CSV table of C-alpha atoms and ligand atoms in Angstrom, one decimal:
chain,number,residue,atom,x,y,z
A,1,MET,CA,-1.9,4.6,25.6
A,2,ILE,CA,-2.6,7.8,27.2
A,3,GLN,CA,-1.9,10.9,27.1
A,4,SER,CA,-2.2,14.6,28.6
A,5,PRO,CA,-5.5,16.8,28.1
A,6,GLU,CA,-3.4,19.4,27.7
A,7,ILE,CA,-1.8,17.3,24.5
A,8,LEU,CA,-5.6,16.3,23.5
A,9,SER,CA,-6.4,20.3,23.4
A,10,ARG,CA,-3.1,21.3,21.4
A,11,ARG,CA,-4.6,19.1,18.9
A,12,ALA,CA,-8.4,19.8,18.8
A,13,ASP,CA,-7.6,23.4,16.6
A,14,VAL,CA,-5.6,23.1,13.4
A,15,HIS,CA,-5.0,24.0,10.3
A,16,VAL,CA,-4.1,22.2,6.8
A,17,GLN,CA,-2.6,23.6,3.7
A,18,ARG,CA,-4.6,21.8,0.8
A,19,SER,CA,-3.5,21.3,-2.6
A,20,GLY,CA,-3.2,24.5,-4.2
A,21,PRO,CA,-1.4,27.8,-3.0
A,22,GLY,CA,-3.2,29.5,-0.8
A,23,ASP,CA,-6.3,27.2,-0.1
A,24,VAL,CA,-5.8,26.5,3.8
A,25,GLU,CA,-8.4,24.3,5.1
A,26,GLN,CA,-9.6,25.4,9.0
A,27,CYS,CA,-9.9,22.3,10.4
A,28,SER,CA,-11.2,23.4,13.5
A,29,GLY,CA,-12.4,20.8,16.1
A,30,SER,CA,-11.5,17.7,13.6
A,31,ARG,CA,-9.3,15.3,15.5
A,32,VAL,CA,-7.3,13.8,12.5
A,33,CYS,CA,-7.7,16.7,10.3
A,34,GLY,CA,-4.2,18.1,10.3
A,35,GLY,CA,-3.2,16.6,13.8
A,36,HIS,CA,-0.2,18.6,15.5
A,37,ALA,CA,-0.5,22.5,16.5
A,38,GLU,CA,2.7,22.8,15.3
A,39,ILE,CA,1.8,21.7,11.4
A,40,SER,CA,-0.1,24.3,11.4
A,41,GLY,CA,-0.5,25.6,8.0
A,42,HIS,CA,1.9,23.6,6.4
A,43,ALA,CA,2.5,22.3,2.9
A,44,LEU,CA,1.0,19.3,1.8
A,45,ALA,CA,3.6,16.1,2.4
A,46,VAL,CA,4.7,13.8,-1.1
A,47,ARG,CA,5.3,10.9,0.0
A,48,ARG,CA,7.6,9.4,-2.8
A,49,ASN,CA,9.0,5.9,-4.0
A,50,VAL,CA,11.8,5.0,-1.7
A,51,LEU,CA,14.3,4.6,-4.4
A,52,THR,CA,13.7,7.8,-6.3
A,53,LEU,CA,15.2,9.3,-3.3
A,54,SER,CA,18.8,11.0,-4.0
A,55,ALA,CA,21.5,9.6,-2.0
A,56,GLU,CA,21.4,12.8,0.3
A,57,GLN,CA,17.6,12.6,0.7
A,58,LYS,CA,17.6,8.4,1.5
A,59,ARG,CA,20.4,9.4,4.5
A,60,VAL,CA,18.2,11.6,5.8
A,61,PHE,CA,15.3,9.5,5.9
A,62,VAL,CA,17.1,6.7,7.5
A,63,SER,CA,19.3,8.6,10.1
A,64,ALA,CA,15.5,10.1,10.8
A,65,LEU,CA,13.8,6.7,11.4
A,66,ASP,CA,16.8,6.1,13.5
A,67,GLN,CA,16.2,8.9,15.6
A,68,ALA,CA,12.6,8.2,16.1
A,69,LYS,CA,13.6,4.9,17.5
A,70,ARG,CA,15.9,6.5,20.0
A,71,THR,CA,13.6,9.8,21.2
A,72,THR,CA,11.1,8.9,24.2
A,73,HIS,CA,7.6,10.0,22.2
A,74,PRO,CA,6.8,13.3,24.1
A,75,ASP,CA,2.9,13.1,24.6
A,76,ILE,CA,2.2,9.1,24.8
A,77,VAL,CA,3.1,6.6,27.5
A,78,ILE,CA,1.8,2.9,26.6
A,79,ALA,CA,0.1,0.5,29.6
A,80,THR,CA,2.0,-2.6,30.0
A,81,ARG,CA,-1.1,-4.2,32.6
A,82,HIS,CA,-4.6,-5.1,31.8
A,83,TYR,CA,-7.3,-2.6,33.5
A,84,SER,CA,-7.5,-4.5,36.9
A,85,GLU,CA,-3.6,-4.5,37.0
A,86,ILE,CA,-2.8,-0.7,35.7
A,87,PHE,CA,-2.7,0.6,39.8
A,88,GLY,CA,0.5,-1.2,41.2
A,89,PRO,CA,0.4,-2.9,45.2
A,90,ASP,CA,1.7,0.8,46.3
A,91,ASN,CA,-0.3,2.8,43.9
A,92,SER,CA,1.7,3.4,41.1
A,93,THR,CA,0.7,3.3,37.5
A,94,GLN,CA,1.6,0.7,34.7
A,95,PHE,CA,2.6,3.5,32.5
A,96,GLN,CA,6.2,3.5,30.4
A,97,ASN,CA,7.3,5.7,28.3
A,98,ILE,CA,7.9,4.5,24.6
A,99,SER,CA,10.0,5.8,21.8
A,100,ILE,CA,8.2,7.2,18.5
A,101,TYR,CA,9.6,4.6,16.3
A,102,ASN,CA,8.6,2.2,19.0
A,103,LEU,CA,4.9,3.5,20.0
A,104,PHE,CA,4.4,2.5,16.2
A,105,VAL,CA,5.9,-1.1,16.9
A,106,TRP,CA,2.9,-1.2,19.9
A,107,THR,CA,0.5,0.2,18.5
A,108,HIS,CA,-0.1,-2.8,15.5
A,109,TYR,CA,0.8,-5.4,18.3
A,110,TYR,CA,-1.4,-3.9,20.8
A,111,SER,CA,-4.5,-4.0,17.9
A,112,VAL,CA,-3.3,-8.1,16.8
A,113,SER,CA,-3.0,-9.5,20.5
A,114,LYS,CA,-4.9,-12.1,22.2
A,115,THR,CA,-8.2,-11.3,24.7
A,116,PHE,CA,-6.7,-12.4,28.2
A,117,LEU,CA,-9.5,-14.0,29.3
A,118,GLY,CA,-7.9,-14.6,32.7
A,119,ASP,CA,-5.3,-17.0,35.1
A,120,GLY,CA,-5.3,-20.4,33.7
A,121,GLU,CA,-7.7,-19.5,31.0
A,122,PRO,CA,-6.8,-20.0,27.1
A,123,SER,CA,-6.3,-16.4,25.9
A,124,PHE,CA,-9.0,-15.4,22.5
A,125,SER,CA,-7.5,-14.8,19.2
A,126,ALA,CA,-10.4,-14.5,17.0
A,127,VAL,CA,-10.3,-10.7,17.5
A,128,ASP,CA,-8.0,-8.5,15.2
A,129,PHE,CA,-8.6,-5.0,15.1
A,130,SER,CA,-6.9,-4.3,12.4
A,131,HIS,CA,-6.5,-6.8,9.8
A,132,GLU,CA,-9.2,-9.2,8.2
A,133,GLY,CA,-12.2,-6.6,8.1
A,134,PRO,CA,-12.8,-3.4,6.3
A,135,GLY,CA,-10.5,-1.1,8.7
A,136,PHE,CA,-7.2,-3.1,7.6
A,137,LEU,CA,-7.3,-0.1,5.3
A,138,THR,CA,-8.3,2.8,7.8
A,139,TRP,CA,-6.5,1.8,10.9
A,140,HIS,CA,-3.1,1.0,9.2
A,141,ARG,CA,-4.0,5.0,7.2
A,142,TYR,CA,-4.4,6.5,10.9
A,143,HIS,CA,-0.8,4.1,11.6
A,144,LEU,CA,0.9,6.0,9.5
A,145,LEU,CA,0.0,9.8,9.7
A,146,GLN,CA,0.7,9.3,13.4
A,147,LEU,CA,4.2,8.4,12.9
A,148,GLU,CA,4.4,10.8,9.7
A,149,ARG,CA,3.6,13.8,12.2
A,150,ASP,CA,5.2,12.7,15.2
A,151,MET,CA,8.6,12.3,12.9
A,152,GLN,CA,7.4,15.8,11.4
A,153,ASP,CA,7.4,17.2,15.0
A,154,MET,CA,10.5,15.5,16.2
A,155,LEU,CA,12.4,16.9,13.3
A,156,ARG,CA,10.9,20.1,13.4
A,157,ASP,CA,9.7,19.6,9.5
A,158,PRO,CA,6.1,20.2,8.5
A,159,SER,CA,7.3,18.4,4.9
A,160,PHE,CA,8.8,15.9,6.2
A,161,ALA,CA,7.1,12.9,4.3
A,162,LEU,CA,7.3,9.1,4.7
A,163,PRO,CA,8.5,7.3,1.2
A,164,PHE,CA,6.3,4.3,-0.3
A,165,TRP,CA,8.3,0.8,-1.4
A,166,ASP,CA,6.6,0.1,-4.3
A,167,PHE,CA,6.9,-3.8,-4.2
A,168,SER,CA,5.1,-5.0,-7.3
A,169,THR,CA,8.2,-5.7,-9.3
A,170,GLY,CA,7.4,-9.1,-9.5
A,171,GLY,CA,11.0,-10.3,-8.7
A,172,SER,CA,12.6,-12.1,-5.8
A,173,GLU,CA,15.3,-9.4,-4.3
A,174,CYS,CA,14.1,-6.7,-2.3
A,175,ASP,CA,15.5,-4.0,-3.9
A,176,ILE,CA,15.2,-1.7,-0.6
A,177,CYS,CA,17.4,-4.1,0.9
A,178,THR,CA,20.3,-1.7,0.3
A,179,ASP,CA,23.1,-0.5,3.0
A,180,ASP,CA,22.0,3.2,1.5
A,181,LEU,CA,17.7,2.0,2.3
A,182,MET,CA,16.4,-1.0,4.9
A,183,GLY,CA,20.0,-2.4,4.8
A,184,ALA,CA,21.4,-5.5,2.8
A,185,ARG,CA,21.7,-8.8,4.0
A,186,SER,CA,25.1,-9.9,6.5
A,187,ARG,CA,27.1,-11.7,4.4
A,188,PHE,CA,28.3,-13.9,7.7
A,189,ASP,CA,24.2,-14.5,8.6
A,190,SER,CA,21.5,-14.9,5.8
A,191,THR,CA,18.7,-14.0,8.4
A,192,ALA,CA,20.8,-11.1,9.3
A,193,ILE,CA,21.0,-7.3,8.6
A,194,SER,CA,24.6,-6.4,6.7
A,195,SER,CA,26.8,-4.0,9.9
A,196,ASN,CA,27.2,-1.5,7.3
A,197,SER,CA,23.5,-0.7,8.3
A,198,ILE,CA,22.1,1.4,11.1
A,199,PHE,CA,18.9,-1.2,11.4
A,200,SER,CA,21.8,-4.1,12.2
A,201,SER,CA,21.9,-2.0,15.6
A,202,TRP,CA,18.0,-1.8,16.3
A,203,ARG,CA,16.2,-4.3,18.6
A,204,VAL,CA,12.6,-5.7,18.0
A,205,ILE,CA,10.1,-5.0,21.0
A,206,CYS,CA,6.9,-7.1,22.0
A,207,GLU,CA,8.7,-10.2,21.2
A,208,SER,CA,8.0,-12.1,24.5
A,209,VAL,CA,4.2,-13.9,23.3
A,210,GLU,CA,4.0,-16.6,25.0
A,211,ASP,CA,4.5,-14.3,28.4
A,212,TYR,CA,1.5,-11.4,27.6
A,213,ASP,CA,-1.0,-14.4,27.0
A,214,THR,CA,-0.5,-16.8,29.6
A,215,LEU,CA,0.7,-14.4,32.4
A,216,GLY,CA,-1.8,-11.2,31.1
A,217,THR,CA,1.3,-9.0,30.8
A,218,ILE,CA,1.1,-6.5,27.8
A,219,CYS,CA,4.2,-6.1,25.5
A,220,ASN,CA,6.1,-3.1,27.0
A,221,SER,CA,9.5,-1.1,25.9
A,222,THR,CA,12.1,-3.3,26.6
A,223,GLU,CA,13.9,-4.3,23.3
A,224,SER,CA,15.2,-8.0,23.1
A,225,SER,CA,16.6,-9.5,19.5
A,226,PRO,CA,17.8,-7.6,16.4
A,227,ILE,CA,16.0,-7.9,13.4
A,228,ARG,CA,15.3,-11.1,11.4
A,229,ARG,CA,15.0,-11.2,7.5
A,230,ASN,CA,15.5,-13.6,4.6
A,231,PRO,CA,13.9,-11.8,1.8
A,232,ALA,CA,12.1,-14.8,-0.4
A,233,GLY,CA,14.1,-17.3,1.8
A,234,ASN,CA,10.9,-19.4,2.9
A,235,VAL,CA,12.1,-23.0,1.0
A,236,ALA,CA,8.9,-24.4,2.6
A,237,ARG,CA,7.2,-22.3,0.8
A,238,PRO,CA,7.7,-21.4,-2.9
A,239,MET,CA,4.5,-19.0,-3.1
A,240,VAL,CA,6.0,-16.8,-0.9
A,241,GLN,CA,9.6,-16.3,-2.7
A,242,ARG,CA,8.1,-14.0,-5.2
A,243,LEU,CA,7.1,-10.5,-4.6
A,244,PRO,CA,3.4,-9.2,-6.1
A,245,GLU,CA,2.8,-8.2,-10.0
A,246,ALA,CA,2.3,-4.6,-11.2
A,247,GLN,CA,-0.7,-6.6,-12.8
A,248,ASP,CA,-2.1,-7.6,-9.1
A,249,VAL,CA,-2.1,-3.9,-8.7
A,250,ALA,CA,-3.4,-2.9,-11.6
A,251,ALA,CA,-6.1,-5.8,-11.5
A,252,CYS,CA,-7.0,-5.3,-7.2
A,253,LEU,CA,-7.8,-1.5,-8.4
A,254,GLU,CA,-10.3,-2.8,-11.2
A,255,ILE,CA,-12.4,-4.0,-7.9
A,256,ASP,CA,-16.0,-2.0,-7.6
A,257,ALA,CA,-17.0,-2.7,-4.1
A,258,PHE,CA,-14.8,-1.2,-1.3
A,259,ASP,CA,-15.8,-4.7,0.7
A,260,THR,CA,-18.1,-7.6,0.8
A,261,PRO,CA,-20.0,-10.2,3.3
A,262,PRO,CA,-18.9,-11.1,5.6
A,263,PHE,CA,-16.5,-8.6,5.5
A,264,TYR,CA,-14.0,-10.8,6.6
A,265,SER,CA,-10.5,-12.5,5.2
A,266,THR,CA,-13.1,-14.6,3.4
A,267,SER,CA,-14.7,-12.1,1.6
A,268,SER,CA,-14.6,-12.4,-2.6
A,269,ASP,CA,-14.9,-9.6,-5.0
A,270,SER,CA,-13.8,-7.1,-2.1
A,271,PHE,CA,-11.4,-4.3,-2.8
A,272,ARG,CA,-10.4,-4.7,0.6
A,273,ASN,CA,-10.0,-8.4,0.4
A,274,SER,CA,-7.7,-8.4,-2.5
A,275,ILE,CA,-5.2,-5.7,-1.6
A,276,GLU,CA,-4.7,-6.8,1.9
A,277,GLY,CA,-4.1,-10.3,0.1
A,278,TYR,CA,-6.9,-13.0,1.0
A,279,SER,CA,-8.1,-13.4,-1.8
A,280,ALA,CA,-6.7,-13.8,-6.2
A,281,PRO,CA,-5.6,-9.8,-6.9
A,282,GLU,CA,-9.5,-9.9,-10.1
A,283,GLY,CA,-11.1,-10.7,-6.4
A,284,PRO,CA,-12.5,-14.2,-5.8
A,285,TYR,CA,-11.7,-15.9,-2.7
A,286,ASP,CA,-8.9,-18.8,-2.1
A,287,PRO,CA,-8.1,-19.9,1.0
A,288,VAL,CA,-4.6,-20.8,-0.5
A,289,VAL,CA,-3.9,-17.8,-2.2
A,290,ARG,CA,-1.5,-14.9,-0.7
A,291,SER,CA,-0.8,-11.6,-2.4
A,292,LEU,CA,-0.3,-8.1,-2.4
A,293,HIS,CA,0.0,-6.6,1.1
A,294,ASN,CA,0.3,-10.3,2.2
A,295,LEU,CA,2.7,-11.9,0.1
A,296,ALA,CA,4.9,-8.7,0.6
A,297,HIS,CA,5.2,-9.7,4.7
A,298,LEU,CA,5.8,-13.1,3.8
A,299,PHE,CA,8.4,-12.6,1.2
A,300,LEU,CA,10.5,-10.9,3.6
A,301,ASN,CA,10.0,-13.9,5.7
A,302,GLY,CA,11.1,-13.0,9.3
A,303,THR,CA,10.3,-10.2,11.8
A,304,GLY,CA,8.4,-8.5,8.9
A,305,GLY,CA,6.7,-11.6,8.3
A,306,GLN,CA,4.8,-11.9,12.2
A,307,THR,CA,1.8,-9.6,12.5
A,308,HIS,CA,2.4,-9.2,16.2
A,309,LEU,CA,6.2,-8.5,15.5
A,310,SER,CA,6.5,-6.5,11.8
A,311,PRO,CA,6.4,-3.4,12.8
A,312,ASN,CA,10.0,-3.8,14.2
A,313,ASP,CA,11.2,-3.8,10.6
A,314,PRO,CA,11.2,-0.8,9.3
A,315,ILE,CA,9.9,-2.2,5.9
A,316,PHE,CA,6.8,-2.5,7.0
A,317,LEU,CA,6.2,1.3,7.2
A,318,LEU,CA,7.5,1.5,3.5
A,319,LEU,CA,4.9,-1.4,2.5
A,320,HIS,CA,2.6,0.2,3.9
A,321,THR,CA,2.4,3.8,3.1
A,322,PHE,CA,2.5,1.7,-1.0
A,323,THR,CA,-1.0,-0.4,0.4
A,324,ASP,CA,-2.2,3.1,1.2
A,325,ALA,CA,-1.2,5.1,-1.9
A,326,ILE,CA,-3.2,2.3,-3.7
A,327,PHE,CA,-6.2,2.5,-1.3
A,328,ASP,CA,-6.1,6.5,-2.7
A,329,GLU,CA,-5.8,5.6,-5.8
A,330,TRP,CA,-9.2,3.3,-5.2
A,331,LEU,CA,-11.1,6.0,-3.5
A,332,ARG,CA,-9.8,8.5,-6.4
A,333,ARG,CA,-11.2,5.8,-9.1
A,334,HIS,CA,-14.5,4.8,-7.9
A,335,THR,CA,-14.7,8.5,-6.8
A,336,ALA,CA,-16.2,6.7,-3.6
A,337,ASP,CA,-18.0,7.9,-1.0
A,338,VAL,CA,-18.1,7.0,2.7
A,339,SER,CA,-21.1,5.1,2.2
A,340,SER,CA,-19.5,2.4,0.3
A,341,TYR,CA,-17.8,1.7,4.1
A,342,PRO,CA,-19.8,-1.6,5.5
A,343,LEU,CA,-22.0,0.5,8.5
A,344,GLU,CA,-22.5,-2.6,10.1
A,345,ASN,CA,-21.6,-6.9,10.6
A,346,ALA,CA,-18.1,-5.7,9.9
A,347,PRO,CA,-16.0,-7.6,13.6
A,348,ILE,CA,-15.5,-5.8,15.8
A,349,GLY,CA,-13.2,-2.7,16.1
A,350,HIS,CA,-14.0,-2.8,11.8
A,351,ASN,CA,-17.9,-1.0,11.5
A,352,ARG,CA,-17.8,2.3,9.7
A,353,GLU,CA,-18.2,4.7,13.0
A,354,PHE,CA,-16.5,2.3,15.6
A,355,ASN,CA,-13.0,3.9,17.2
A,356,MET,CA,-9.9,2.3,15.8
A,357,VAL,CA,-8.4,0.1,18.7
A,358,PRO,CA,-5.9,1.3,20.6
A,359,PHE,CA,-5.1,5.1,19.0
A,360,TRP,CA,-6.0,7.7,21.4
A,361,PRO,CA,-7.8,10.1,21.4
A,362,PRO,CA,-10.3,8.0,19.7
A,363,VAL,CA,-11.1,8.1,15.4
A,364,ARG,CA,-13.0,6.7,13.2
A,365,ASN,CA,-12.5,4.1,10.6
A,366,ALA,CA,-14.7,7.0,8.4
A,367,GLU,CA,-12.6,9.4,9.5
A,368,MET,CA,-10.1,7.8,7.3
A,369,PHE,CA,-12.0,7.0,4.2
A,370,VAL,CA,-11.2,10.3,2.4
A,371,SER,CA,-9.0,11.0,-0.1
A,372,ALA,CA,-5.5,11.7,1.5
A,373,ALA,CA,-4.6,15.2,-0.6
A,374,ASP,CA,-8.0,16.4,0.3
A,375,SER,CA,-8.8,15.5,3.9
A,376,LEU,CA,-5.8,14.1,5.8
A,377,GLY,CA,-2.2,16.4,4.2
A,378,TYR,CA,-0.5,14.7,2.2
A,379,SER,CA,-0.9,13.1,-1.1
A,380,TYR,CA,1.1,9.9,-3.2
A,381,GLU,CA,3.9,10.0,-6.2
A,382,VAL,CA,3.0,6.8,-8.3
A,383,GLN,CA,2.8,5.2,-11.8
A,384,TRP,CA,0.7,3.5,-11.6
A,385,PRO,CA,0.1,0.6,-14.3
A,386,ALA,CA,-1.8,-0.2,-17.3
A,387,ARG,CA,-4.0,-3.2,-17.1
A,388,ALA,CA,-3.0,-6.1,-18.7
A,389,LEU,CA,-5.9,-7.5,-21.7
A,390,THR,CA,-7.8,-10.4,-20.6
A,391,LEU,CA,-8.2,-12.9,-23.0
A,392,THR,CA,-11.4,-12.3,-24.7
A,393,GLN,CA,-9.9,-8.9,-25.0
A,394,ILE,CA,-6.5,-10.2,-27.1
A,395,ILE,CA,-8.8,-12.4,-29.2
A,396,THR,CA,-10.8,-9.6,-30.3
A,397,VAL,CA,-7.9,-7.1,-30.7
A,398,THR,CA,-6.3,-10.0,-32.6
A,399,VAL,CA,-9.2,-10.8,-34.7
A,400,VAL,CA,-9.8,-7.1,-35.3
A,401,ALA,CA,-5.9,-6.5,-36.0
A,402,ALA,CA,-6.2,-9.8,-38.6
A,403,LEU,CA,-9.4,-8.6,-40.6
A,404,ILE,CA,-7.7,-5.1,-40.7
A,405,ILE,CA,-4.8,-6.7,-42.0
A,406,VAL,CA,-7.0,-8.6,-44.6
A,407,ALA,CA,-8.4,-5.7,-45.9
A,408,ILE,CA,-5.5,-3.7,-46.4
A,409,VAL,CA,-3.6,-6.5,-48.3
A,410,PHE,CA,-7.2,-7.1,-50.5
A,411,ALA,CA,-7.5,-3.1,-50.9
A,412,ALA,CA,-3.7,-2.8,-51.9
A,413,ALA,CA,-3.7,-6.1,-54.6
A,414,THR,CA,-7.0,-4.3,-55.9
A,415,CYS,CA,-5.3,-1.2,-56.6
A,416,VAL,CA,-2.1,-2.7,-58.5
A,417,VAL,CA,-4.2,-4.9,-60.6
A,418,ARG,CA,-6.6,-2.1,-61.3
A,419,SER,CA,-3.5,0.0,-62.0
A,420,ARG,CA,-2.2,-2.4,-64.2
A,421,SER,CA,-4.9,-3.3,-66.0
A,422,PHE,CA,-5.4,0.7,-66.3
A,423,GLY,CA,-2.0,1.0,-67.5
A,424,THR,CA,-2.7,-1.7,-70.4
A,425,GLU,CA,-6.2,-0.1,-71.2
A,426,THR,CA,-4.3,3.4,-71.3
A,427,ARG,CA,-2.2,2.2,-73.7
A,428,GLN,CA,-4.5,-0.3,-75.8
A,429,PRO,CA,-6.7,2.5,-77.1
A,430,LEU,CA,-4.2,4.4,-78.4
A,431,LEU,CA,-2.6,1.4,-80.5
A,432,GLY,CA,-6.1,0.6,-81.1
A,433,ASP,CA,-7.1,3.8,-82.5
A,434,GLN,CA,-3.7,4.0,-84.6
A,435,TYR,CA,-4.3,0.7,-85.7
A,436,GLN,CA,-7.7,1.3,-86.4
A,437,ARG,CA,-7.7,4.7,-88.7
A,438,TYR,CA,-4.8,3.0,-90.6
A,439,ASP,CA,-6.6,0.2,-91.0
A,440,GLU,CA,-9.3,2.7,-92.0
A,441,GLN,CA,-7.1,5.1,-93.9
A,442,HIS,CA,-4.7,1.9,-96.1
A,443,LYS,CA,-7.7,-0.5,-96.0
A,444,THR,CA,-5.3,-3.4,-94.7
A,445,GLN,CA,-5.0,-5.4,-92.3
A,446,SER,CA,-1.2,-5.6,-90.8
A,447,VAL,CA,-0.2,-6.1,-87.0
A,448,VAL,CA,2.0,-3.0,-85.3
B,501,LIG,O1,2.7,-8.0,10.2
B,501,LIG,C1,2.3,-9.2,9.1
B,501,LIG,C2,2.1,-10.4,9.0
B,501,LIG,C3,1.5,-11.2,7.9
B,501,LIG,C4,1.2,-13.0,7.4
B,501,LIG,C5,0.3,-12.7,6.7
B,501,LIG,C6,-0.5,-14.0,6.3
B,501,LIG,O2,-1.8,-13.8,5.5
B,501,LIG,O3,-0.2,-15.3,6.7
B,501,LIG,N1,-0.6,-11.4,6.9
B,501,LIG,C7,0.2,-10.7,7.7
B,501,LIG,C8,-0.6,-9.1,7.9
B,501,LIG,C9,0.3,-8.5,8.8
B,501,LIG,O4,0.1,-7.4,9.2
């Protein structure tokens, strides 16, 4: 993945407009603040729930994605051989053009691909630059930002914003799998996309993973099979037949620590591992659990559920914008600064000051650990679920409510009794008086 020096200098001095009118931040010299020179002075891009877009906005979004799939990236080419073979026999370089959307797919593939150790050697699979570590959120944040900025440039619309899919429905339906959005299920093949959707004509890249691992090649821009998707259809694994619940989102937002040792997929009480979905949403690590982001991927049950291929299904980007929205909300609620992010002892590529592989020009994890609205030029419009009460809270509320009811009933009963006896008392003295006076006057005893 390379860019020309001319492009690097073009991106080095930009302005981003922040939330308030006239509040323009100078981002001179920053590689990530603002991105493209062309977006100088543009307004904050607002990422919205894709289901709330109008019919016309949905059509425009789907058509923009399709344009990105077909438009060659103006600045970046990809390497299709490892370093030692980057120059071919005739000194030709092994680089290829790639489309804007396919670069998004390739970048993710590259970040998770095995390390080639040489002919005949098994490739090394223990490195993942974008998952199972603190960099999961920062890496995917920049991944989305790069696509959004590339699409803003392609459309010449600096306000273009990627929408999000709120996958926390708790249901077994894919509510965005409709022909006006990500494509309905085909009526003829339950694992394919309906021919009424443009996405049925999309072809995936990076499918020949065996070749890359054994021959030492790298995914190139050749497109092969259609997207496969069978939401909730994994009968062998009932746990991934339902999407996460809104309460899972609420629970993970309450976790205080951004990440915890060993800063891996086995971390407990880590917000990052909880939203990534290797631990229960409340925090404890459990090897059988798949929740939130991981569960949403596995629910798709096809291209979108295989890590080296998943961005080929455009649902990937909507799933990740929602994950990023949760990350942004966590930063806000916990008023976190970069010191919450581990400086060391995280897996390779995941430490705070490490560059995120393979983005170019280099971007560090720390640069993405910031409020999106304050520093990155976009914000989210989301309704967050209120946290459900715990059992202890439910018992406490029930006991207090019962005591209040008892007190009210007791008070009401006391009032009734008092008012009755007051009524009797207020009549009796009159009778008593009368009786007494009569008795005193007549000196007789009679009952009135
Ligand atoms: O594309 C992805 C697919 C995934 C599957 C799991 C899992 O938990 O098994 N996790 C994934 C992350 C991805 O990014």
